[in-house]
Amino acid sequence: MKKVFILSTIIFTIAWVRLFDAVIKRVVANEQERLTKINEEYLGRNESLNNYITKIDQEIKLLQLRKELADETEPYLVLERKTRRAELKIEDKVMHEANFDVWLLPGLSDRSFLPSGILQVLAKQESTNYYLPDFYYELLGDSMLKDTAKRTIKNALGEYALYLGENLLIHGQFHPDLPKDLIQHNAIIFQPEDLRIFYHSLKTKSRIVFY
């Protein structure tokens, strides 16, 4: 009888320990889950706060930039990335407005490539003739033209081009004969009449402002 009692006690103790262990594990798991949710909530709040601070900082810099440009006596070009709207300005007066298109190399997007800030016109070019290279004809399996004139696309990028650096140009519409896979730059594209005004108004080192 004594042995049975001892055995029962051992079994009961083991069962009780297992139950207690299961309860403790459940309590710990619940607490861990609660703390994880709290941590995620705080991380979300922190991210929102950081985004808000960044937005305010950008707005302050934008206001400072606009105040600075209000005293700019040389023509400068303002490009609004979201609306694709351009303004040629002197001081804070709009001299000409136009819409523009964007051409980006594969794998890029407006948001990741078009800068936010100021670039300068590094160089200007009248007539943007393009000479089709030998490898283009080789890829097509065509016999290469020996006549240079027949291999030249007149104003392939429109009548004018402005070089901004960062592999970015301002120019006109692409000539329909220019193969798109030969284009090795990103571009802000204007209609001919708007491009003509911008080209003759802007000088080398003129500022191009991206908002």
XYZ file of C-alpha atoms in Angstrom:
211
model
C 0.000 0.000 0.000
C 2.836 2.283 0.909
C 4.471 1.643 -2.467
C 1.236 2.485 -4.259
C 0.963 5.733 -2.301
C 4.558 6.670 -3.106
C 4.061 5.843 -6.790
C 0.851 7.860 -6.926
C 2.602 10.785 -5.260
C 5.408 10.662 -7.813
C 2.951 10.513 -10.725
C 0.919 13.372 -9.255
C 4.064 15.450 -8.712
C 5.277 14.867 -12.267
C 1.852 15.778 -13.656
C 1.706 18.890 -11.470
C 5.219 19.968 -12.543
C 4.328 19.459 -16.202
C 1.127 21.449 -15.783
C 2.968 24.218 -13.946
C 5.651 24.241 -16.663
C 3.008 24.480 -19.398
C 1.294 27.343 -17.568
C 4.591 29.191 -17.100
C 5.489 28.717 -20.763
C 2.079 30.019 -21.799
C 2.411 33.048 -19.533
C 5.901 33.748 -20.873
C 4.683 33.361 -24.491
C 1.773 35.746 -23.865
C 4.073 38.270 -22.235
C 6.556 37.967 -25.080
C 3.755 38.487 -27.615
C 2.521 41.539 -25.659
C 6.005 43.047 -25.497
C 6.537 42.377 -29.209
C 3.340 44.258 -30.050
C 4.366 47.153 -27.821
C 7.802 47.226 -29.450
C 6.269 47.223 -32.945
C 3.922 50.018 -31.919
C 6.808 52.137 -30.637
C 8.842 51.410 -33.768
C 5.893 52.510 -35.910
C 5.525 55.712 -33.897
C 9.261 56.354 -34.135
C 9.224 55.853 -37.916
C 6.236 58.184 -38.290
C 7.981 60.783 -36.144
C 11.195 60.497 -38.181
C 9.226 60.840 -41.435
C 7.458 63.906 -40.054
C 10.761 65.470 -38.968
C 12.253 64.751 -42.409
C 9.228 66.311 -44.111
C 9.446 69.448 -41.944
C 13.182 69.689 -42.614
C 12.580 69.440 -46.364
C 9.886 72.107 -46.197
C 12.219 74.452 -44.309
C 14.968 73.922 -46.893
C 12.445 74.486 -49.684
C 11.315 77.779 -48.142
C 14.939 78.856 -47.733
C 15.652 77.954 -51.356
C 12.624 79.872 -52.638
C 13.611 82.893 -50.582
C 17.113 82.738 -52.040
C 15.827 82.385 -55.615
C 13.468 85.329 -55.170
C 16.563 87.552 -55.472
C 18.052 85.658 -58.447
C 18.555 88.184 -61.260
C 19.577 85.591 -63.874
C 17.014 83.282 -65.545
C 16.633 79.882 -63.895
C 14.420 76.890 -64.589
C 12.129 75.297 -62.009
C 11.012 71.698 -62.605
C 8.163 70.241 -60.548
C 8.689 66.464 -60.569
C 5.184 65.476 -59.513
C 3.218 67.645 -61.944
C 5.818 67.562 -64.767
C 5.508 71.334 -64.950
C 8.392 73.717 -65.738
C 8.712 77.444 -65.100
C 11.367 79.777 -66.467
C 11.808 82.460 -63.829
C 13.732 85.635 -63.082
C 13.646 86.518 -59.393
C 10.177 85.255 -58.468
C 8.490 86.151 -61.760
C 7.417 83.432 -64.197
C 8.599 84.237 -67.732
C 7.435 81.037 -69.445
C 5.635 77.820 -68.460
C 5.648 74.407 -70.107
C 4.999 70.719 -69.507
C 7.731 68.122 -69.901
C 8.147 64.376 -70.293
C 10.803 62.160 -68.739
C 12.923 59.458 -70.362
C 14.788 57.201 -67.952
C 17.102 54.294 -68.579
C 15.665 50.855 -67.669
C 15.483 50.136 -63.955
C 15.062 53.748 -62.862
C 12.028 55.674 -61.670
C 11.219 59.378 -61.421
C 11.323 59.229 -57.659
C 14.701 57.473 -57.432
C 16.493 59.364 -60.171
C 15.249 62.913 -60.636
C 17.100 64.966 -58.026
C 15.556 67.205 -55.387
C 17.608 70.371 -55.237
C 19.700 72.367 -57.676
C 21.780 71.385 -60.691
C 23.515 73.652 -63.166
C 23.672 73.833 -66.928
C 27.135 72.431 -67.615
C 27.050 72.748 -71.402
C 24.749 73.735 -74.262
C 24.539 72.193 -77.721
C 22.859 73.353 -80.908
C 21.966 70.575 -83.329
C 22.131 67.107 -81.833
C 23.171 64.994 -84.782
C 23.787 61.317 -84.028
C 26.042 59.019 -86.038
C 24.833 55.405 -86.028
C 27.803 53.208 -84.961
C 29.163 50.166 -86.795
C 28.051 47.726 -84.081
C 24.427 48.743 -84.601
C 24.500 47.483 -88.184
C 26.413 44.386 -87.132
C 23.736 43.521 -84.582
C 21.062 43.936 -87.237
C 23.017 41.821 -89.676
C 22.871 44.649 -92.225
C 25.706 45.640 -94.500
C 27.273 48.777 -93.055
C 26.560 51.999 -94.903
C 29.709 53.731 -96.058
C 27.934 56.994 -96.711
C 28.330 59.064 -93.510
C 25.378 61.272 -94.385
C 23.050 58.271 -94.551
C 24.223 57.076 -91.132
C 23.657 60.451 -89.485
C 20.355 61.239 -87.784
C 19.902 64.981 -87.872
C 18.784 66.455 -84.534
C 18.304 63.036 -83.027
C 17.553 64.687 -79.656
C 15.750 67.699 -81.043
C 17.195 71.032 -82.084
C 18.890 71.844 -78.757
C 20.342 70.091 -75.716
C 21.333 71.228 -72.233
C 23.705 69.022 -70.220
C 23.084 68.906 -66.464
C 25.519 66.184 -65.445
C 24.494 63.077 -63.478
C 23.869 61.516 -66.909
C 20.886 63.867 -67.287
C 20.045 66.066 -70.292
C 17.304 68.480 -71.270
C 16.401 68.210 -74.940
C 13.573 67.782 -77.447
C 11.651 64.780 -78.682
C 13.678 61.785 -79.882
C 13.905 61.463 -83.651
C 11.772 58.486 -84.770
C 14.793 56.956 -86.549
C 16.878 56.904 -83.357
C 16.840 53.353 -81.881
C 15.874 53.566 -78.200
C 18.375 50.876 -77.218
C 21.216 53.196 -78.282
C 20.177 55.923 -75.844
C 22.623 56.019 -72.941
C 21.309 58.940 -70.886
C 18.277 60.111 -68.911
C 16.330 63.040 -70.285
C 13.829 65.780 -69.522
C 12.012 66.327 -72.803
C 10.289 69.513 -73.992
C 8.315 70.454 -77.061
C 10.390 72.344 -79.700
C 8.918 75.799 -79.046
C 9.412 75.533 -75.268
C 12.908 74.085 -75.617
C 13.915 76.959 -77.896
C 12.889 79.525 -75.282
C 14.670 77.712 -72.462
C 17.817 77.165 -74.514
C 18.225 80.825 -75.450
C 17.271 82.087 -71.985
C 19.535 79.851 -69.914
C 23.310 80.189 -69.853
C 26.097 77.870 -68.813
C 25.959 77.634 -65.000
C 22.295 78.686 -64.949
C 20.467 76.937 -62.159
C 17.966 74.128 -62.705
C 15.827 73.702 -59.602
C 13.980 70.442 -58.928
C 11.010 70.442 -56.537
